[in-house]
Backbone as ProteinMPNN parsed JSONL, in Angstrom:
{"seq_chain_A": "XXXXXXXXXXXXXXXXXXXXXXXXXXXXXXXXXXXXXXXXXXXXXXXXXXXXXXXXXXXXXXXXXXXXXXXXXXXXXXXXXXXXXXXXXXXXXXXXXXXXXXXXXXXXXXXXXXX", "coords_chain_A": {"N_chain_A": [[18.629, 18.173, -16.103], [17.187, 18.951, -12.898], [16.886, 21.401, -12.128], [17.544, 23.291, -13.903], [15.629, 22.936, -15.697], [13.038, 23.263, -14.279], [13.891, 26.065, -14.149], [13.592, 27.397, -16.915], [11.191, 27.077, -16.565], [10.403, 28.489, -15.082], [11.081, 30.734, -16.305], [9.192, 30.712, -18.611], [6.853, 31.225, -18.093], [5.318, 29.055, -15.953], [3.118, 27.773, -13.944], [3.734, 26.068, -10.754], [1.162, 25.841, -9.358], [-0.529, 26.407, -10.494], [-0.469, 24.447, -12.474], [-0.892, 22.153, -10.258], [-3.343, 22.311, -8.99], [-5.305, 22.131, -11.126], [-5.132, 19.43, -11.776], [-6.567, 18.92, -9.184], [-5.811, 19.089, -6.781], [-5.327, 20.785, -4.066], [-4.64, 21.263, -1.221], [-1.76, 20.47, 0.333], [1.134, 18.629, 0.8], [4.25, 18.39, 1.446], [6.819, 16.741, 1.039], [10.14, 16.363, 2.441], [12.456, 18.751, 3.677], [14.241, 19.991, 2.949], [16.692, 22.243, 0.34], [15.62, 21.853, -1.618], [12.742, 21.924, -1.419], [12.17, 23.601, 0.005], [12.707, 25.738, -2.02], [10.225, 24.93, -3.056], [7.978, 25.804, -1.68], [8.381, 28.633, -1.559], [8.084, 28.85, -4.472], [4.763, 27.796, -4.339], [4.379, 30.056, -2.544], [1.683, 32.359, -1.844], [-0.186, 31.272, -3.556], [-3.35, 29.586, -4.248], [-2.879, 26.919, -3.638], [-2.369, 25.236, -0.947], [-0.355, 24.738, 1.603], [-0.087, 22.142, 3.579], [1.561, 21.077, 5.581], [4.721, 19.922, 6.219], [6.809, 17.062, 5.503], [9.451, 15.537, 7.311], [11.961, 13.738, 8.308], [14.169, 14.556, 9.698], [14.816, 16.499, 12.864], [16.134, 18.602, 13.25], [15.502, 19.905, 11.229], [14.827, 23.06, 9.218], [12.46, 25.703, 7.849], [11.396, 28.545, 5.936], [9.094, 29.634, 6.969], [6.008, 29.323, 7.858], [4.977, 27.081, 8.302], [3.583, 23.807, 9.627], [6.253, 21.308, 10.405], [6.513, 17.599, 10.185], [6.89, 14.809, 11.957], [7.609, 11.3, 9.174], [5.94, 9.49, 10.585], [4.084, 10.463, 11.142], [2.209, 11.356, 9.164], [-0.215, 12.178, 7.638], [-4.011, 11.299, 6.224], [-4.959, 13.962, 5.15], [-4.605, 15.354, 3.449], [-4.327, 16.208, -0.188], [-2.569, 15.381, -1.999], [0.816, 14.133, -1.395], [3.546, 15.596, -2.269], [6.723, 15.312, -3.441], [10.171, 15.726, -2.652], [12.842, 14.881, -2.283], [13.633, 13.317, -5.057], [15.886, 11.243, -5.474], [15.425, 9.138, -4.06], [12.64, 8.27, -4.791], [10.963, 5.881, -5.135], [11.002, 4.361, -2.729], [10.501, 6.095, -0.628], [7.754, 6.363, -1.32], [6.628, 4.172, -0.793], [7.569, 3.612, 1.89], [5.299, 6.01, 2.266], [2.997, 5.373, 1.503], [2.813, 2.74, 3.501], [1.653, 4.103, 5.79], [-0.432, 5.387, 4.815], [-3.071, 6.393, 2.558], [-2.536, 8.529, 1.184], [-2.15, 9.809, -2.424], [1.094, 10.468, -4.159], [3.437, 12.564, -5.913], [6.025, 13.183, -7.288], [8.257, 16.038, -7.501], [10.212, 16.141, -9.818], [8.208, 15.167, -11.6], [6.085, 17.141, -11.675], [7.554, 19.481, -12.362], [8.526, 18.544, -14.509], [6.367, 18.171, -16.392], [5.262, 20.644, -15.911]], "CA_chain_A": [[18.846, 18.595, -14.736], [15.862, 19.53, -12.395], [16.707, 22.949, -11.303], [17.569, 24.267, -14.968], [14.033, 22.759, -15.891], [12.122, 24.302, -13.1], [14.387, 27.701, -14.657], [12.865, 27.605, -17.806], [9.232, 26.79, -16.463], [10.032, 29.889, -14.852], [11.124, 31.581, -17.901], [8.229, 30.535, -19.611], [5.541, 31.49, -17.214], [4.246, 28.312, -16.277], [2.446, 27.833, -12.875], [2.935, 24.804, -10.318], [-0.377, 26.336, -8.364], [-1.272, 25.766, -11.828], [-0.862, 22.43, -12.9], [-1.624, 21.042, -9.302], [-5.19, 22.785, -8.992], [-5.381, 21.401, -12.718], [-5.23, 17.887, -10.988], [-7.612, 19.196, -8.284], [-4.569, 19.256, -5.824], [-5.67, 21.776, -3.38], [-3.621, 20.799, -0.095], [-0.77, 19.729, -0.479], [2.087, 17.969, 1.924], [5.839, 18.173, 1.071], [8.327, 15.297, 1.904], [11.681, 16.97, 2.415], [12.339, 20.346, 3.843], [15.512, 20.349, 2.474], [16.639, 23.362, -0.307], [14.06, 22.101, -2.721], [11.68, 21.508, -0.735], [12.264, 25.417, 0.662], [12.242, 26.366, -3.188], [8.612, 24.452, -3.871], [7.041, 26.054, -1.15], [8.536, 29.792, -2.031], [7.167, 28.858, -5.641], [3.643, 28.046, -4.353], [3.797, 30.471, -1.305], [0.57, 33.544, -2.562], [-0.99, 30.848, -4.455], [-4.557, 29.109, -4.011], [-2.743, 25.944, -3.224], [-2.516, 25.206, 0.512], [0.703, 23.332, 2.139], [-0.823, 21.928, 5.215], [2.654, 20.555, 6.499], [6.251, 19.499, 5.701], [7.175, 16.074, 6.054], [10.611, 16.017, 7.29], [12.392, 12.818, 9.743], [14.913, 15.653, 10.331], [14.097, 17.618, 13.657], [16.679, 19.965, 12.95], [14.799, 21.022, 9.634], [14.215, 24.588, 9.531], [11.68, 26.162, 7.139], [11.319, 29.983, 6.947], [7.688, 29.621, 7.017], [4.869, 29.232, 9.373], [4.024, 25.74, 8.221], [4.485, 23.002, 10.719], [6.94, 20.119, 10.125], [6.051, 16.209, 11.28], [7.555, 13.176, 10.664], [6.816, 10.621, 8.266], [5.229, 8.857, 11.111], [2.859, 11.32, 11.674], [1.812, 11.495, 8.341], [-2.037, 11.572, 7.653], [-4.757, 11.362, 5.24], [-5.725, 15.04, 5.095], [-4.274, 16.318, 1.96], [-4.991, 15.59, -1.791], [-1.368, 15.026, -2.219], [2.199, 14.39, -0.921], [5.289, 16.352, -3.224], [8.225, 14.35, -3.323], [11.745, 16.71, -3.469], [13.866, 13.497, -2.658], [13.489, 12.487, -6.205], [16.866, 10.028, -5.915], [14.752, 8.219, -3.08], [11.205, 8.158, -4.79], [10.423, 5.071, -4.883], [11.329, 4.042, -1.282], [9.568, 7.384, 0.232], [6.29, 6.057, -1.58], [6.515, 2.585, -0.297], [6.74, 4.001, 3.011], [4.173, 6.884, 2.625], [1.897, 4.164, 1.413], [2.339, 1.951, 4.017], [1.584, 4.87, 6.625], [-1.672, 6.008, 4.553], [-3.239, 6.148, 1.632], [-1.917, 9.594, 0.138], [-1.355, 9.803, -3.388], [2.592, 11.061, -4.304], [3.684, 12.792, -7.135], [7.522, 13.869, -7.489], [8.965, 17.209, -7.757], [10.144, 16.19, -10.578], [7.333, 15.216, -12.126], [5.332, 18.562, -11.648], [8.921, 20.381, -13.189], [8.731, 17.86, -16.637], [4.836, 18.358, -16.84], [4.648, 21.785, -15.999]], "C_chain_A": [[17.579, 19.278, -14.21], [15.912, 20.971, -12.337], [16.86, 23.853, -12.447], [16.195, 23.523, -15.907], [12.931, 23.615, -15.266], [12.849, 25.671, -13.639], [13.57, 27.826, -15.39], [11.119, 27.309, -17.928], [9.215, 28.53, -16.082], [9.459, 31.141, -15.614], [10.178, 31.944, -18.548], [6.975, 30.854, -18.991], [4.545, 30.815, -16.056], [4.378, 28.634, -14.444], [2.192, 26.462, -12.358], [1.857, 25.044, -9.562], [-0.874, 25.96, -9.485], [-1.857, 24.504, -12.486], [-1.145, 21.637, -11.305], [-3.249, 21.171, -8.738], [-5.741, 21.744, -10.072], [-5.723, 19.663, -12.287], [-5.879, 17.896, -9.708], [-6.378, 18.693, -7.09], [-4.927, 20.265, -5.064], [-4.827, 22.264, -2.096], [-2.932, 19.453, 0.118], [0.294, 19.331, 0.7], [3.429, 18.028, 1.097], [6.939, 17.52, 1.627], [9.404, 15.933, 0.851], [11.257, 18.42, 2.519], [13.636, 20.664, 3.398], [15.755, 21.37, 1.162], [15.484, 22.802, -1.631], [12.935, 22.039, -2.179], [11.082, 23.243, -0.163], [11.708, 26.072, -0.706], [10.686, 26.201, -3.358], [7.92, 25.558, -2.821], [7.128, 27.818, -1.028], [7.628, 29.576, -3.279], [5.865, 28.834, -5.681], [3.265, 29.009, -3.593], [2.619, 31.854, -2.038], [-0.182, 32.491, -3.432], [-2.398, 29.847, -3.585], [-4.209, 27.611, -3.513], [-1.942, 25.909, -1.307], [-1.551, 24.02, 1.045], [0.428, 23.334, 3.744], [0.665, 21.736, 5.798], [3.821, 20.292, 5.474], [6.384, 18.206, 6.393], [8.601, 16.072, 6.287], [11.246, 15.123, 8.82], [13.964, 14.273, 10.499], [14.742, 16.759, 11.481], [15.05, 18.519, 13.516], [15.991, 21.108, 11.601], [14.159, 22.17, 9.966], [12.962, 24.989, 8.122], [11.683, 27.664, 6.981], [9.957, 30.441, 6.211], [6.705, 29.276, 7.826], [4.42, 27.921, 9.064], [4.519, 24.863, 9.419], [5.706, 21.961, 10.116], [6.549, 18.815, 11.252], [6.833, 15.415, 10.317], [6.923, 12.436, 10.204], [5.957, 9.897, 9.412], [3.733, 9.045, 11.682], [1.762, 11.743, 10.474], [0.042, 11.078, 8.295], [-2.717, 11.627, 6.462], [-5.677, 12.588, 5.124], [-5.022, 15.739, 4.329], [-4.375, 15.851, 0.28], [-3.904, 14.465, -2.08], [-0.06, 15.523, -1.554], [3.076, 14.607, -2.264], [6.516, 15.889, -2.51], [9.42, 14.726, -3.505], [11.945, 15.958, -3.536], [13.661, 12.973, -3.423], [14.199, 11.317, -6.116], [16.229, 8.93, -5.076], [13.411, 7.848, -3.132], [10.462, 7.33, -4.234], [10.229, 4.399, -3.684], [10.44, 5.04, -0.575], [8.062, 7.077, -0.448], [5.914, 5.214, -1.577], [6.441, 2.489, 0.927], [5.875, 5.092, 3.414], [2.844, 6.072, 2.873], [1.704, 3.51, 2.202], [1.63, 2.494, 5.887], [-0.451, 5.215, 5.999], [-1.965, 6.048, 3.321], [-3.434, 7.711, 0.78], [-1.68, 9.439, -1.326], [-0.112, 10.98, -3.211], [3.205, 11.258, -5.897], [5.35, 13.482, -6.647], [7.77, 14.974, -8.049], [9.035, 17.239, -9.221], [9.142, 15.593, -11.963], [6.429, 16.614, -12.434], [6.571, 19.295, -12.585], [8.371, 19.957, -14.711], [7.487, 17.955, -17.281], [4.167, 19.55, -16.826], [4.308, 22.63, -17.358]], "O_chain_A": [[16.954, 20.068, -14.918], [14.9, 21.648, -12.517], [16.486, 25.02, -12.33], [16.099, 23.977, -17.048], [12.174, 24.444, -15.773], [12.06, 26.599, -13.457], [12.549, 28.355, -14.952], [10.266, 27.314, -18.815], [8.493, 29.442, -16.487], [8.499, 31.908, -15.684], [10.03, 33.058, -19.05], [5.974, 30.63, -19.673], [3.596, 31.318, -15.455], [5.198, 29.31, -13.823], [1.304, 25.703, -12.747], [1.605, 24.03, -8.912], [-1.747, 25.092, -9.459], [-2.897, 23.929, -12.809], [-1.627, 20.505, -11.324], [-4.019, 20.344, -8.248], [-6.455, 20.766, -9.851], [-6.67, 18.993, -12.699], [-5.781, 16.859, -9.052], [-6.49, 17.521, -6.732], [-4.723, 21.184, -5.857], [-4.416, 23.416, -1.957], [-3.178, 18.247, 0.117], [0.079, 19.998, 1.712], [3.398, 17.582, -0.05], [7.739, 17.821, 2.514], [9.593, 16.045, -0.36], [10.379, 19.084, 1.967], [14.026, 21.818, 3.575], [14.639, 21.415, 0.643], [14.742, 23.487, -2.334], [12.002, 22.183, -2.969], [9.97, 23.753, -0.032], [10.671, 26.734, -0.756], [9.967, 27.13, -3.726], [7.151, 26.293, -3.44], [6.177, 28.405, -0.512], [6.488, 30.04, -3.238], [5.311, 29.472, -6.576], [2.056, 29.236, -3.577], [3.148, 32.273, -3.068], [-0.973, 33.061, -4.183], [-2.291, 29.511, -2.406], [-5.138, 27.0, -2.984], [-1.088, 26.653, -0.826], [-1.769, 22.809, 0.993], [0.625, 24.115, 4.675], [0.853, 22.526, 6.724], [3.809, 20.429, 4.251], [6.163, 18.092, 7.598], [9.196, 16.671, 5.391], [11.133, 15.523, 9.979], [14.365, 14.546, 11.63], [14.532, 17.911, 11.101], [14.559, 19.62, 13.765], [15.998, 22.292, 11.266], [13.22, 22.328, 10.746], [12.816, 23.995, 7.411], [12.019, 28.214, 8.029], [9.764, 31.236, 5.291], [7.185, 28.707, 8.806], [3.368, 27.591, 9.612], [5.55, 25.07, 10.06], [5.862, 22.201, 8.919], [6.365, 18.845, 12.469], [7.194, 15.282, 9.147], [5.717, 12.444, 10.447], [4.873, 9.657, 8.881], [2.834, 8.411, 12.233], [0.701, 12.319, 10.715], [-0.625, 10.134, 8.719], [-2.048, 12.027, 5.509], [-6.897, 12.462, 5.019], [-4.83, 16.914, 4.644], [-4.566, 14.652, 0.078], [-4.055, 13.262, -2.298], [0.232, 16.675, -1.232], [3.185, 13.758, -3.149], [7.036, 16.071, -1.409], [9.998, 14.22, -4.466], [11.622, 15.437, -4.603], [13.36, 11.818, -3.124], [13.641, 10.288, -6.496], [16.504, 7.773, -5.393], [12.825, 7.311, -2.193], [9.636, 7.488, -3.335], [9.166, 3.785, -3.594], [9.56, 4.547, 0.13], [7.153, 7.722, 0.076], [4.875, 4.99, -2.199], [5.663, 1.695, 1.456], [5.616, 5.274, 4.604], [2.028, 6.027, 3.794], [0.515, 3.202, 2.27], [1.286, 1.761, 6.815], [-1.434, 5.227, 6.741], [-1.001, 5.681, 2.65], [-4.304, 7.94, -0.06], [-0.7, 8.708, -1.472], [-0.155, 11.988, -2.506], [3.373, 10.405, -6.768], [5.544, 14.199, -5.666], [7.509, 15.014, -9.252], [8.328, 17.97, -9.914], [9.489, 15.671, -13.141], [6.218, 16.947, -13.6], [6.19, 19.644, -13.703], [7.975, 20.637, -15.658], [7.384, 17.859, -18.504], [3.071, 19.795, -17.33], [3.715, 23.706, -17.283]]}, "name": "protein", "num_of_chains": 1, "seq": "XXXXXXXXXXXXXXXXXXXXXXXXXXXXXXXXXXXXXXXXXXXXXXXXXXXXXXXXXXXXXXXXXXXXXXXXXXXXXXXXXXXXXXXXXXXXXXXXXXXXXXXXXXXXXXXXXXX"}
């Protein structure tokens, strides 16, 4: 389960500012503002990594952060990397990130199982 993974990263110390610097990840984009998406960006918020935006087709999506939110259509090529909460929808959300721009996309849960 993701969220008792991401616990025990906690637990254990580890650092996603950590491992995405580590991969020269600097600014960073997040598709989905939805509650993980809220969690990732509490988890990096004080850290050296920089979330330019929230991707998010939802205009109701709230944030309770000063970043902006755009939709996928607005998506651009000014961040290292897009973070993928909607894990159950990966592959589809990186078939159309891709065909918007040439972002690399790494999944939530990827960063969790590698942290």
């Amino acid at each position: 389960d993701l969220l008792h993974h991401w616990l025990l990263k906690k637990e254990l110390n580890r650092s996603f500012a950590d491992y995405l610097k580590a991969l020269d990840y600097k600014n960073v984009a997040i598709y989905g503002g939805g509650i993980l998406g809220k969690h990732l960006i509490t988890e990096l918020a004080g850290s050296d990594v920089n979330i330019k935006y929230v991707i998010d087709n939802n205009p109701e999506a709230r944030i309770n952060a000063d970043i902006p939110i755009i939709p996928l259509s607005d998506v651009r090529n000014d961040v290292d990397v897009i973070i993928v909460t909607v894990t159950y929808q990966y592959d589809g959300i990186c078939k159309n990130i891709r065909s918007l721009c040439d972002v690399r996309t790494i999944s939530l849960e990827q960063i969790v199982m590698e942290c």
